[in-house]
mmCIF file with all atom_site columns, C-alpha atoms in Angstrom:
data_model
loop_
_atom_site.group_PDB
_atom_site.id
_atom_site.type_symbol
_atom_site.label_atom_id
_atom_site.label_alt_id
_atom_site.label_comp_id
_atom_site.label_asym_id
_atom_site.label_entity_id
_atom_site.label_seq_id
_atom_site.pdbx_PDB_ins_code
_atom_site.Cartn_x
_atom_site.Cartn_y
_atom_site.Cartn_z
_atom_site.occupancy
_atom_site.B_iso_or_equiv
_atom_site.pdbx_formal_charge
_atom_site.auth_seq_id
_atom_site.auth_comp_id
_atom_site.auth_asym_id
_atom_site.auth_atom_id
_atom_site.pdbx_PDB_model_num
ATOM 1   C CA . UNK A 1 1   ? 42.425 -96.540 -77.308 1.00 0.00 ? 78  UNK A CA 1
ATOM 2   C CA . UNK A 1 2   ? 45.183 -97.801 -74.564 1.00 0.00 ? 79  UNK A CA 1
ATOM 3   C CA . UNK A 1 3   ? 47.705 -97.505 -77.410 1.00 0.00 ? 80  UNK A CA 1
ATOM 4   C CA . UNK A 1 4   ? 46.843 -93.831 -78.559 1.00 0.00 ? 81  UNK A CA 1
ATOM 5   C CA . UNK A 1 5   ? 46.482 -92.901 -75.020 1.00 0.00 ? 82  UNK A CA 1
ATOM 6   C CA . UNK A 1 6   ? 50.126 -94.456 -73.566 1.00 0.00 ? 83  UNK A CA 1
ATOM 7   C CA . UNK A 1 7   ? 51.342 -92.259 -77.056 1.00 0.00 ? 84  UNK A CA 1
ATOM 8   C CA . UNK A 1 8   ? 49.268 -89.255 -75.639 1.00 0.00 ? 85  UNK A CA 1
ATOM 9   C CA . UNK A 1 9   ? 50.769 -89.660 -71.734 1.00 0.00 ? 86  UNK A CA 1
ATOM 10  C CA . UNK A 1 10  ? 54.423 -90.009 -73.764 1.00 0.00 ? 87  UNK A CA 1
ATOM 11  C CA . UNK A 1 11  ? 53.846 -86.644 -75.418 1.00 0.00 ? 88  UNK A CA 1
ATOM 12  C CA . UNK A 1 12  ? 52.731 -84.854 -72.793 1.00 0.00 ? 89  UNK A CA 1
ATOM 13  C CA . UNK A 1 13  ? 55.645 -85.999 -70.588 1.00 0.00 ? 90  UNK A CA 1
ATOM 14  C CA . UNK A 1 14  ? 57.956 -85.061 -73.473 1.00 0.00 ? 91  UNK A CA 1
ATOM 15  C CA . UNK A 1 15  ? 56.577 -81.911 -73.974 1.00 0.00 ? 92  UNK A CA 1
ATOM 16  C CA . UNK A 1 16  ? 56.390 -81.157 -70.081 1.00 0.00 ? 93  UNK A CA 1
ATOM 17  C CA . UNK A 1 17  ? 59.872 -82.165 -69.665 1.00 0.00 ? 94  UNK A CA 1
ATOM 18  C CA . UNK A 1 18  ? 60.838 -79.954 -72.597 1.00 0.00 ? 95  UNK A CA 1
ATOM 19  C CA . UNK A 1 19  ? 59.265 -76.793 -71.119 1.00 0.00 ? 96  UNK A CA 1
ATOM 20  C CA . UNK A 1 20  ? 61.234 -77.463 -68.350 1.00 0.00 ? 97  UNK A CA 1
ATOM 21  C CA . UNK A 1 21  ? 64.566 -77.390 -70.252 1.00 0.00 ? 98  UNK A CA 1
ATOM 22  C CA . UNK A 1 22  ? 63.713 -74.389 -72.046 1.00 0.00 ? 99  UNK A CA 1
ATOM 23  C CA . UNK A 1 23  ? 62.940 -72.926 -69.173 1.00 0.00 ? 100 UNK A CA 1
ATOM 24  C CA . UNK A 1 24  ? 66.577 -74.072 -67.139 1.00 0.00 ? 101 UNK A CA 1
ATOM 25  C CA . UNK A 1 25  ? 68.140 -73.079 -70.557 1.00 0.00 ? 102 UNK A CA 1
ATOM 26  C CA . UNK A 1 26  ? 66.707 -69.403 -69.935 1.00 0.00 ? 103 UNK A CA 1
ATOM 27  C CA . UNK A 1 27  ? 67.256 -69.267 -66.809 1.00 0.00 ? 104 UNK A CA 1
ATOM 28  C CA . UNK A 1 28  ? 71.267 -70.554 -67.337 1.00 0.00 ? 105 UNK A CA 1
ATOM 29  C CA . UNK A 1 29  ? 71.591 -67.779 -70.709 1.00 0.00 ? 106 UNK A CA 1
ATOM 30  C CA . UNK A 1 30  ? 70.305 -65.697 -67.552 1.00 0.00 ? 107 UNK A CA 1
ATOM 31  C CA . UNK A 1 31  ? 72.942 -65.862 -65.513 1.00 0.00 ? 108 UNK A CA 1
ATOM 32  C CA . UNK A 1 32  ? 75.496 -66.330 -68.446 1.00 0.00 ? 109 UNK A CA 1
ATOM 33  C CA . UNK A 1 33  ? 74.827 -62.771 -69.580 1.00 0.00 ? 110 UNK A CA 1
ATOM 34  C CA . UNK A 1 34  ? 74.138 -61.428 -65.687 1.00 0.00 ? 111 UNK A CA 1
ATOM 35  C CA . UNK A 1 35  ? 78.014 -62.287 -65.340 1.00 0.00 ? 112 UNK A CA 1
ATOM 36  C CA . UNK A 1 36  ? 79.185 -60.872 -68.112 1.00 0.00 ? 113 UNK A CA 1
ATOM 37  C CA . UNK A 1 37  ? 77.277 -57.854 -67.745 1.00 0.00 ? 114 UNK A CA 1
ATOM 38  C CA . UNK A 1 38  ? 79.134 -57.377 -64.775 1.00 0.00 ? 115 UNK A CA 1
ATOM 39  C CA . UNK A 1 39  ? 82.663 -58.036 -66.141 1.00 0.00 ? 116 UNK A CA 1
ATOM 40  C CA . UNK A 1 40  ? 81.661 -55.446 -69.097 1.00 0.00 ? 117 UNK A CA 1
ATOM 41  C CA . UNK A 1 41  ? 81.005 -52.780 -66.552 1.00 0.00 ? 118 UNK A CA 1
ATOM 42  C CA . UNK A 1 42  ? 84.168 -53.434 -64.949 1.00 0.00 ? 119 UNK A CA 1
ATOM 43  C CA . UNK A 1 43  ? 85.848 -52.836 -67.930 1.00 0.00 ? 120 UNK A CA 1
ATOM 44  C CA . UNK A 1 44  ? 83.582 -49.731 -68.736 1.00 0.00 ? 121 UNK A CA 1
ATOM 45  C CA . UNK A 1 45  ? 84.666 -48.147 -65.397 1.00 0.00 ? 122 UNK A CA 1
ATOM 46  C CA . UNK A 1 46  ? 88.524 -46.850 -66.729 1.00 0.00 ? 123 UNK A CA 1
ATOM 47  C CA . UNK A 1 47  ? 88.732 -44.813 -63.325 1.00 0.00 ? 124 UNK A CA 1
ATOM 48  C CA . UNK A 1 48  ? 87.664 -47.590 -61.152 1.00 0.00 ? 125 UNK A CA 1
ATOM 49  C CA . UNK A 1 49  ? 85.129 -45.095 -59.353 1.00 0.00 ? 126 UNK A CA 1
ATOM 50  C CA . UNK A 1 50  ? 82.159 -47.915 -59.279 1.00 0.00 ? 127 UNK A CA 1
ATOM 51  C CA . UNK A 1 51  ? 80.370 -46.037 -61.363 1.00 0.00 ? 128 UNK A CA 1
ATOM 52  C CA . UNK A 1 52  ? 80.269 -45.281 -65.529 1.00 0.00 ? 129 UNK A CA 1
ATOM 53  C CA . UNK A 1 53  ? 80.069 -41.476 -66.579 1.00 0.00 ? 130 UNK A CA 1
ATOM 54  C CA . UNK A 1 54  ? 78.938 -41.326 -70.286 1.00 0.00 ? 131 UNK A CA 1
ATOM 55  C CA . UNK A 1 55  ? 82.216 -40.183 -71.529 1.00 0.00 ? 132 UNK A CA 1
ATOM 56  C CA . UNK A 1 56  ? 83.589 -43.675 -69.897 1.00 0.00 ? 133 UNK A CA 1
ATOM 57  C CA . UNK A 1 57  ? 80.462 -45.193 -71.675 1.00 0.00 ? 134 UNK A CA 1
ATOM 58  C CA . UNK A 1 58  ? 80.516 -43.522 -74.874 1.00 0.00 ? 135 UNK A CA 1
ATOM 59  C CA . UNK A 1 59  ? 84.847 -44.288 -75.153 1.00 0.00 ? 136 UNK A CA 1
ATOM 60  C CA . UNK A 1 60  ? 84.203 -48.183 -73.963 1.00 0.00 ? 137 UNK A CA 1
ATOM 61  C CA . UNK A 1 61  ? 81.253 -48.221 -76.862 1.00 0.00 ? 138 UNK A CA 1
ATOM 62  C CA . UNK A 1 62  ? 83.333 -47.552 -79.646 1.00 0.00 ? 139 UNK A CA 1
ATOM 63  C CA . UNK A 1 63  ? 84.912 -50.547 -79.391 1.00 0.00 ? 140 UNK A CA 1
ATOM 64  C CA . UNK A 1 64  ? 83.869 -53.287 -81.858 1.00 0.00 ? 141 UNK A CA 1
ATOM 65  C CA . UNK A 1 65  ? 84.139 -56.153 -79.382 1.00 0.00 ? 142 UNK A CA 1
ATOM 66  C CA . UNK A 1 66  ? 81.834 -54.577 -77.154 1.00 0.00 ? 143 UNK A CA 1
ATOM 67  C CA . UNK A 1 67  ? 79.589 -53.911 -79.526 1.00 0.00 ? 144 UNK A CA 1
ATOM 68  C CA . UNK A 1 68  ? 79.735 -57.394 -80.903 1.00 0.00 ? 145 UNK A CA 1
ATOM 69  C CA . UNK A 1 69  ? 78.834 -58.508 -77.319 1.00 0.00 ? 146 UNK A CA 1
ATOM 70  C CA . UNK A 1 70  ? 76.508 -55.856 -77.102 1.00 0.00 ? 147 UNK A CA 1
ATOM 71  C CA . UNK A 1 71  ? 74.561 -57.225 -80.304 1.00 0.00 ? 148 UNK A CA 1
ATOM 72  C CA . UNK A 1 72  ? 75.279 -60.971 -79.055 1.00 0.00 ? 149 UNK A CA 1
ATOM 73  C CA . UNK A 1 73  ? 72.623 -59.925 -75.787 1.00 0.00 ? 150 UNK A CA 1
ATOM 74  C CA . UNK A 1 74  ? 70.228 -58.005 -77.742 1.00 0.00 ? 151 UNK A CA 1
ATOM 75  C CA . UNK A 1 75  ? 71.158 -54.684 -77.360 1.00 0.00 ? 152 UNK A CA 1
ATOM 76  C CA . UNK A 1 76  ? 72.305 -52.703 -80.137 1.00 0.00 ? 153 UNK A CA 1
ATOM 77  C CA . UNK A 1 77  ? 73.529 -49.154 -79.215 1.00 0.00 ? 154 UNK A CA 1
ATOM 78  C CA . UNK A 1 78  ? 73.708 -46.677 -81.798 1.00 0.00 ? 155 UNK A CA 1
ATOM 79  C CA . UNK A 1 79  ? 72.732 -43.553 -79.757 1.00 0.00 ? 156 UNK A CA 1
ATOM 80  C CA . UNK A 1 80  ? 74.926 -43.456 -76.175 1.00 0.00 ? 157 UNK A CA 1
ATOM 81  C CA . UNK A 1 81  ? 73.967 -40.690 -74.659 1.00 0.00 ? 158 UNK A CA 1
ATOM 82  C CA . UNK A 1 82  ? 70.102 -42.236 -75.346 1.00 0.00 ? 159 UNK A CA 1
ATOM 83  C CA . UNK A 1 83  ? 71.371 -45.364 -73.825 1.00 0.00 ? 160 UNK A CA 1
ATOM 84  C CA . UNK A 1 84  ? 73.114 -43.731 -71.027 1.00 0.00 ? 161 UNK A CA 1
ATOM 85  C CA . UNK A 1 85  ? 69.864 -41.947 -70.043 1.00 0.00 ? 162 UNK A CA 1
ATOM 86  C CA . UNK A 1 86  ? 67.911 -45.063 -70.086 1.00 0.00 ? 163 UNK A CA 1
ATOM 87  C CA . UNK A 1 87  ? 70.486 -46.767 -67.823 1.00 0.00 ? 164 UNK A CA 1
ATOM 88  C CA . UNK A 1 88  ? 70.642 -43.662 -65.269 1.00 0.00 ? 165 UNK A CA 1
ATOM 89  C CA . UNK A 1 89  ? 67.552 -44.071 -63.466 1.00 0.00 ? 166 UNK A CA 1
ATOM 90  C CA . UNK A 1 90  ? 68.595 -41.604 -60.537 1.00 0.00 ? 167 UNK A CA 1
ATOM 91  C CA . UNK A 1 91  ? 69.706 -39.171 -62.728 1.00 0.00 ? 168 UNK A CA 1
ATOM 92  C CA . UNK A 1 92  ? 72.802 -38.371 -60.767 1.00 0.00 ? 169 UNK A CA 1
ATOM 93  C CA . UNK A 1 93  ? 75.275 -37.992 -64.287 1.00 0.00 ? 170 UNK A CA 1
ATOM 94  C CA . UNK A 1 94  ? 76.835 -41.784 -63.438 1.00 0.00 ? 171 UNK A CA 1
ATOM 95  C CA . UNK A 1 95  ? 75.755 -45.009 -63.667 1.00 0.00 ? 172 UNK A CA 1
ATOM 96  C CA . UNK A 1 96  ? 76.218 -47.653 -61.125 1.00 0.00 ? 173 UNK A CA 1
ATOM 97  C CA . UNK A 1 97  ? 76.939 -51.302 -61.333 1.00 0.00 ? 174 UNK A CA 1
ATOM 98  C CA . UNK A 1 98  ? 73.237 -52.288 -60.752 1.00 0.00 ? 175 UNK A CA 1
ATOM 99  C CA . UNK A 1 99  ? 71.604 -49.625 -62.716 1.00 0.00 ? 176 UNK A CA 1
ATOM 100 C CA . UNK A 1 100 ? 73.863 -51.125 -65.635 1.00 0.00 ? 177 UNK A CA 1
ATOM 101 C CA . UNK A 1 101 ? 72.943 -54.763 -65.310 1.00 0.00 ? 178 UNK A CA 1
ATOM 102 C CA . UNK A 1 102 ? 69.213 -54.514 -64.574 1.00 0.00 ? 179 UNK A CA 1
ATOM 103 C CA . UNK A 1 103 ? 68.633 -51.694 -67.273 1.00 0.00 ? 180 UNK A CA 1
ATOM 104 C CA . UNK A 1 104 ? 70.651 -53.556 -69.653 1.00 0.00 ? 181 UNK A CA 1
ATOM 105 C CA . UNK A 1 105 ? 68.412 -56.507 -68.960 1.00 0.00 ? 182 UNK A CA 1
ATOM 106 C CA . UNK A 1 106 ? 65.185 -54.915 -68.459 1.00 0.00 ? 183 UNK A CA 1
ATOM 107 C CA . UNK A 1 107 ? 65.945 -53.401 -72.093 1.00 0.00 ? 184 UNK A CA 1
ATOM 108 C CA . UNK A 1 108 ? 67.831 -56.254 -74.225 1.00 0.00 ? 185 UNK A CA 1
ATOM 109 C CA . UNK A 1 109 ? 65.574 -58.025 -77.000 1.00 0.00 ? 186 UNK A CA 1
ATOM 110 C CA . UNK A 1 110 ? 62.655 -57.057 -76.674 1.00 0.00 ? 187 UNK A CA 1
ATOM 111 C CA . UNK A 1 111 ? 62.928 -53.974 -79.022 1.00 0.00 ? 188 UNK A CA 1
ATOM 112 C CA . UNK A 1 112 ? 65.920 -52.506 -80.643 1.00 0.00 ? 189 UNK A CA 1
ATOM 113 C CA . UNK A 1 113 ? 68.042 -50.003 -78.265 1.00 0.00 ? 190 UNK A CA 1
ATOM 114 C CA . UNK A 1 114 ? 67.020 -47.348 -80.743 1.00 0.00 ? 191 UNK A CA 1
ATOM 115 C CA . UNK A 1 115 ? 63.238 -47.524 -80.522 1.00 0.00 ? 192 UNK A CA 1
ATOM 116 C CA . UNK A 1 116 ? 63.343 -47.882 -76.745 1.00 0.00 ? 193 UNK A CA 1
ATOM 117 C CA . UNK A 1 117 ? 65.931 -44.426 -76.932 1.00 0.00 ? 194 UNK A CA 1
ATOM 118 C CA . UNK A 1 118 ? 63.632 -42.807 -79.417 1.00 0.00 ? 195 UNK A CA 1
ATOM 119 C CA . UNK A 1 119 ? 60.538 -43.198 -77.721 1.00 0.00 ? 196 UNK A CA 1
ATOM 120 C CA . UNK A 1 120 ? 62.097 -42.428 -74.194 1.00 0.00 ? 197 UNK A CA 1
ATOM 121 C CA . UNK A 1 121 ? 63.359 -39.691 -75.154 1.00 0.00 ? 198 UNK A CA 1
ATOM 122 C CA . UNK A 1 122 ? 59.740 -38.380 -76.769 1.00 0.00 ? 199 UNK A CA 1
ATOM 123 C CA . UNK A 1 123 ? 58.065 -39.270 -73.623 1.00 0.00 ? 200 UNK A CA 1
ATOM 124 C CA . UNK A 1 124 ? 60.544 -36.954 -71.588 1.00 0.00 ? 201 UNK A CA 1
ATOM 125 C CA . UNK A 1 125 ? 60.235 -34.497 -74.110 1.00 0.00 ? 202 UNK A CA 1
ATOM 126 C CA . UNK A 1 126 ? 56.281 -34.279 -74.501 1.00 0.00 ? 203 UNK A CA 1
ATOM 127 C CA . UNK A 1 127 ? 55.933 -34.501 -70.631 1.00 0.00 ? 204 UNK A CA 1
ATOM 128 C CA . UNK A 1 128 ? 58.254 -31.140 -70.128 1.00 0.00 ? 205 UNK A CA 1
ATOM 129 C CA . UNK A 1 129 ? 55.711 -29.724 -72.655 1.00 0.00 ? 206 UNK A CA 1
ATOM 130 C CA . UNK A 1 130 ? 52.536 -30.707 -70.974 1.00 0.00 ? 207 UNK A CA 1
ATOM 131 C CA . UNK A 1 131 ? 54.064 -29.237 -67.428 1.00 0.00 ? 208 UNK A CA 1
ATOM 132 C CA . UNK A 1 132 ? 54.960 -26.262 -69.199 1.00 0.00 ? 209 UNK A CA 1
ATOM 133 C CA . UNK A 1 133 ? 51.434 -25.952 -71.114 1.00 0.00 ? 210 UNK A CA 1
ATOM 134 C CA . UNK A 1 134 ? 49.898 -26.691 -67.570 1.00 0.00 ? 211 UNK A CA 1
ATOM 135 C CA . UNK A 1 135 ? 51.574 -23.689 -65.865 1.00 0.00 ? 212 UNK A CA 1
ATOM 136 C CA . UNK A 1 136 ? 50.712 -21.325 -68.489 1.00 0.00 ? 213 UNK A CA 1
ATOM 137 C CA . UNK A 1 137 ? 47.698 -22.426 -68.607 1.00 0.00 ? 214 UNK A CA 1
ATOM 138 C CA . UNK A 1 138 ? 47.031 -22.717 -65.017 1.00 0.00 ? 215 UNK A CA 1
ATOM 139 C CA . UNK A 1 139 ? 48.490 -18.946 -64.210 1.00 0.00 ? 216 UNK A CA 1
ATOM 140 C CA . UNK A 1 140 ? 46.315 -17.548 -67.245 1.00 0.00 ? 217 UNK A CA 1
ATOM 141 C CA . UNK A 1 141 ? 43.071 -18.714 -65.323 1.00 0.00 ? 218 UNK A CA 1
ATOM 142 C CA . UNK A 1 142 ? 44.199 -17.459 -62.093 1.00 0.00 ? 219 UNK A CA 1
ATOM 143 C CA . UNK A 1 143 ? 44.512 -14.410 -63.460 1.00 0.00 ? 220 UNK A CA 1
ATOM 144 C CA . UNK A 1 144 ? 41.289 -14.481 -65.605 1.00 0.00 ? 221 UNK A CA 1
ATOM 145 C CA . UNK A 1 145 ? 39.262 -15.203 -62.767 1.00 0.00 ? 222 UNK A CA 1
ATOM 146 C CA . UNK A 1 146 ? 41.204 -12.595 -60.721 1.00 0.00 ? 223 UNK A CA 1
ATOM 147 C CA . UNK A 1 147 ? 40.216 -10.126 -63.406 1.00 0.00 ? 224 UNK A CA 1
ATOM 148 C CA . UNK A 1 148 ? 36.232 -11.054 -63.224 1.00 0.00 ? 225 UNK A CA 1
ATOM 149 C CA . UNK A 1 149 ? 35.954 -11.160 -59.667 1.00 0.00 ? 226 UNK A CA 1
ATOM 150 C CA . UNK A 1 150 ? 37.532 -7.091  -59.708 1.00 0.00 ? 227 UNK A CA 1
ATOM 151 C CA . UNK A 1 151 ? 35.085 -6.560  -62.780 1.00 0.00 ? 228 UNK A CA 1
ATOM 152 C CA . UNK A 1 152 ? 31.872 -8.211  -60.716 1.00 0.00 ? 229 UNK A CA 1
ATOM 153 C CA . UNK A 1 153 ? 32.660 -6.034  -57.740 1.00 0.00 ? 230 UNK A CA 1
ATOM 154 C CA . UNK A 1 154 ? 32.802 -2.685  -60.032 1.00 0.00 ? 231 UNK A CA 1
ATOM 155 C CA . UNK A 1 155 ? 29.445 -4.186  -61.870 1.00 0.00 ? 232 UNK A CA 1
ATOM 156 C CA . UNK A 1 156 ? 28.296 -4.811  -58.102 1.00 0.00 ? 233 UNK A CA 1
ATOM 157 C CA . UNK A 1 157 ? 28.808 -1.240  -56.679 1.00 0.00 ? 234 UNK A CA 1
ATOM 158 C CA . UNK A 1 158 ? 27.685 0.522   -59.962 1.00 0.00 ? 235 UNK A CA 1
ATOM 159 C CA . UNK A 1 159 ? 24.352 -1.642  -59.630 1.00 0.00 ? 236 UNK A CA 1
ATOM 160 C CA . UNK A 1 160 ? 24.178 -0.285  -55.882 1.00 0.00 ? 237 UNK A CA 1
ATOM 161 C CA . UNK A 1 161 ? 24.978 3.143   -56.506 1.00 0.00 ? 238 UNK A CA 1
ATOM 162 C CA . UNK A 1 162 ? 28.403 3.289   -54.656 1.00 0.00 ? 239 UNK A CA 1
ATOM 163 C CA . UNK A 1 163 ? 31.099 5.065   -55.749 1.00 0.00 ? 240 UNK A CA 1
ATOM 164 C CA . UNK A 1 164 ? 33.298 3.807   -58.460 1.00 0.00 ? 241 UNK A CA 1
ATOM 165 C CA . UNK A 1 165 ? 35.815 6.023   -58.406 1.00 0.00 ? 242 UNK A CA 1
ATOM 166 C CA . UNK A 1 166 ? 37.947 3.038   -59.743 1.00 0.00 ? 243 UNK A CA 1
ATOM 167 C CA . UNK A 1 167 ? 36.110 2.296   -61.719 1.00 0.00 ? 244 UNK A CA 1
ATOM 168 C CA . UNK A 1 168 ? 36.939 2.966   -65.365 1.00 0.00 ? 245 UNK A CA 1
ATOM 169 C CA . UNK A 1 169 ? 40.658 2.305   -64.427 1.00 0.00 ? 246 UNK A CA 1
ATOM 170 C CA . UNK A 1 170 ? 39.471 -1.376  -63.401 1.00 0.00 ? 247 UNK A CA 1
ATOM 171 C CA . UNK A 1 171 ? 37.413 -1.506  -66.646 1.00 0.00 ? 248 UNK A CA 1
ATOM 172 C CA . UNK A 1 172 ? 40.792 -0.590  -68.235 1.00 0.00 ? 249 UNK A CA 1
ATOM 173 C CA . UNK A 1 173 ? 43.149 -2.881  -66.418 1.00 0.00 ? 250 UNK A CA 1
ATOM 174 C CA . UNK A 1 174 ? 40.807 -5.582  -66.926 1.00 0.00 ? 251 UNK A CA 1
ATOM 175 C CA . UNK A 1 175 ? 40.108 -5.308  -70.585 1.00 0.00 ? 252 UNK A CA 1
ATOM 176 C CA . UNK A 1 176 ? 43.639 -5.001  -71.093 1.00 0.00 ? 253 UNK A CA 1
ATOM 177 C CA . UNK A 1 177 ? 44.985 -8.067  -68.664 1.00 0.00 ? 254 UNK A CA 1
ATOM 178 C CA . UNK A 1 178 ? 42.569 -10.082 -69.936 1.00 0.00 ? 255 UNK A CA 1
ATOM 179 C CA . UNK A 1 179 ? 42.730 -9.440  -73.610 1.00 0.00 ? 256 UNK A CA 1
ATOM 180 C CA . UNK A 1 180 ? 46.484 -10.073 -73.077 1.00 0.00 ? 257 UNK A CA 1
ATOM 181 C CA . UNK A 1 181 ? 46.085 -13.612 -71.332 1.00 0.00 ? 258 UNK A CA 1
ATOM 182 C CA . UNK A 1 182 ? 43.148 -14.785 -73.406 1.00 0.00 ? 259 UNK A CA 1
ATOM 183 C CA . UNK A 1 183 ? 45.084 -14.290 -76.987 1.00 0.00 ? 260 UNK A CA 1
ATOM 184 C CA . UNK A 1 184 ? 48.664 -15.984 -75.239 1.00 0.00 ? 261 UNK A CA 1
ATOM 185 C CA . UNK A 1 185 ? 46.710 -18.839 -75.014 1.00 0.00 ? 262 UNK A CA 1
#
């Protein structure tokens, strides 16, 4: 029992002392590709304006090196302007030093470029639909319920004898409006 347990205290002090290398490693491969990162902007940036427009991205991209680096950090860019969206995260039409590094980071390895491009782009896509489907939507029921409110009050003064000299115009505007918004949708 004292031998299996000094063997036991060994390996877990191994182990321990292993997780803490892997994890300095990470950190170090970190900081390695932080760095270069940076430099590969730098290079990116032909007009030295601190900032990357996608025709400066898409022109340093077609260079094998950089894709080779690229692929070396885990991303693998075969849609720019997907990849240049992704990185612009203010959506001013450049990208800036930090936008570059951090997005680059945030999207390296985990899944390829292309799936994280595809599915971005679907998400921006189908949310621009759902706004769109929203409005309609939303104006059609204003104006449905605008419609029966005008077509209770004509029902109300017929059923108290008032005159409804607007009547059958109402019926007509009505029937007609709402036919309209109820078949658009």
């Amino acid at each position: 029992n004292i031998i299996t347990g000094i063997f036991v205290s060994d390996a877990l002090e191994v182990a321990s002392n292993d997780k803490e290398l892997v994890e300095r490693k990470g950190r170090v491969r970190d900081e390695e590709t932080l760095t270069i990162l940076r430099k590969l902007f730098l290079l990116a940036d032909a007009d030295d304006s601190g900032s990357i427009s996608f025709s400066e991205l898409e022109t340093f991209l077609q260079r094998a090196d950089v894709r080779a680096i690229f692929a070396t950090h885990g991303l693998e860019v075969s849609n720019p302007m997907g990849f240049f969206r992704m990185l612009d995260v203010d959506h001013d039409a450049e990208i800036e030093i930090d936008e570059f590094v951090m997005g680059c980071m945030k999207f390296r390895g985990v899944a390829k470029t292309v799936d994280l491009e595809t599915l971005a782009h679907q998400t921006t896509r189908m949310v621009a639909l759902l706004r769109e489907n929203t409005l309609e939507l939303h104006t059609a029921l204003i104006s449905a319920t605008t419609l029966l409110k005008d077509h209770m009050l004509c029902m109300e003064n017929r059923l108290l004898g008032l005159p409804d000299q607007d009547a059958d115009m109402l019926n007509i505007k009505a029937h007609g409006q709402l036919g309209s918004s109820l078949r658009s949708h």
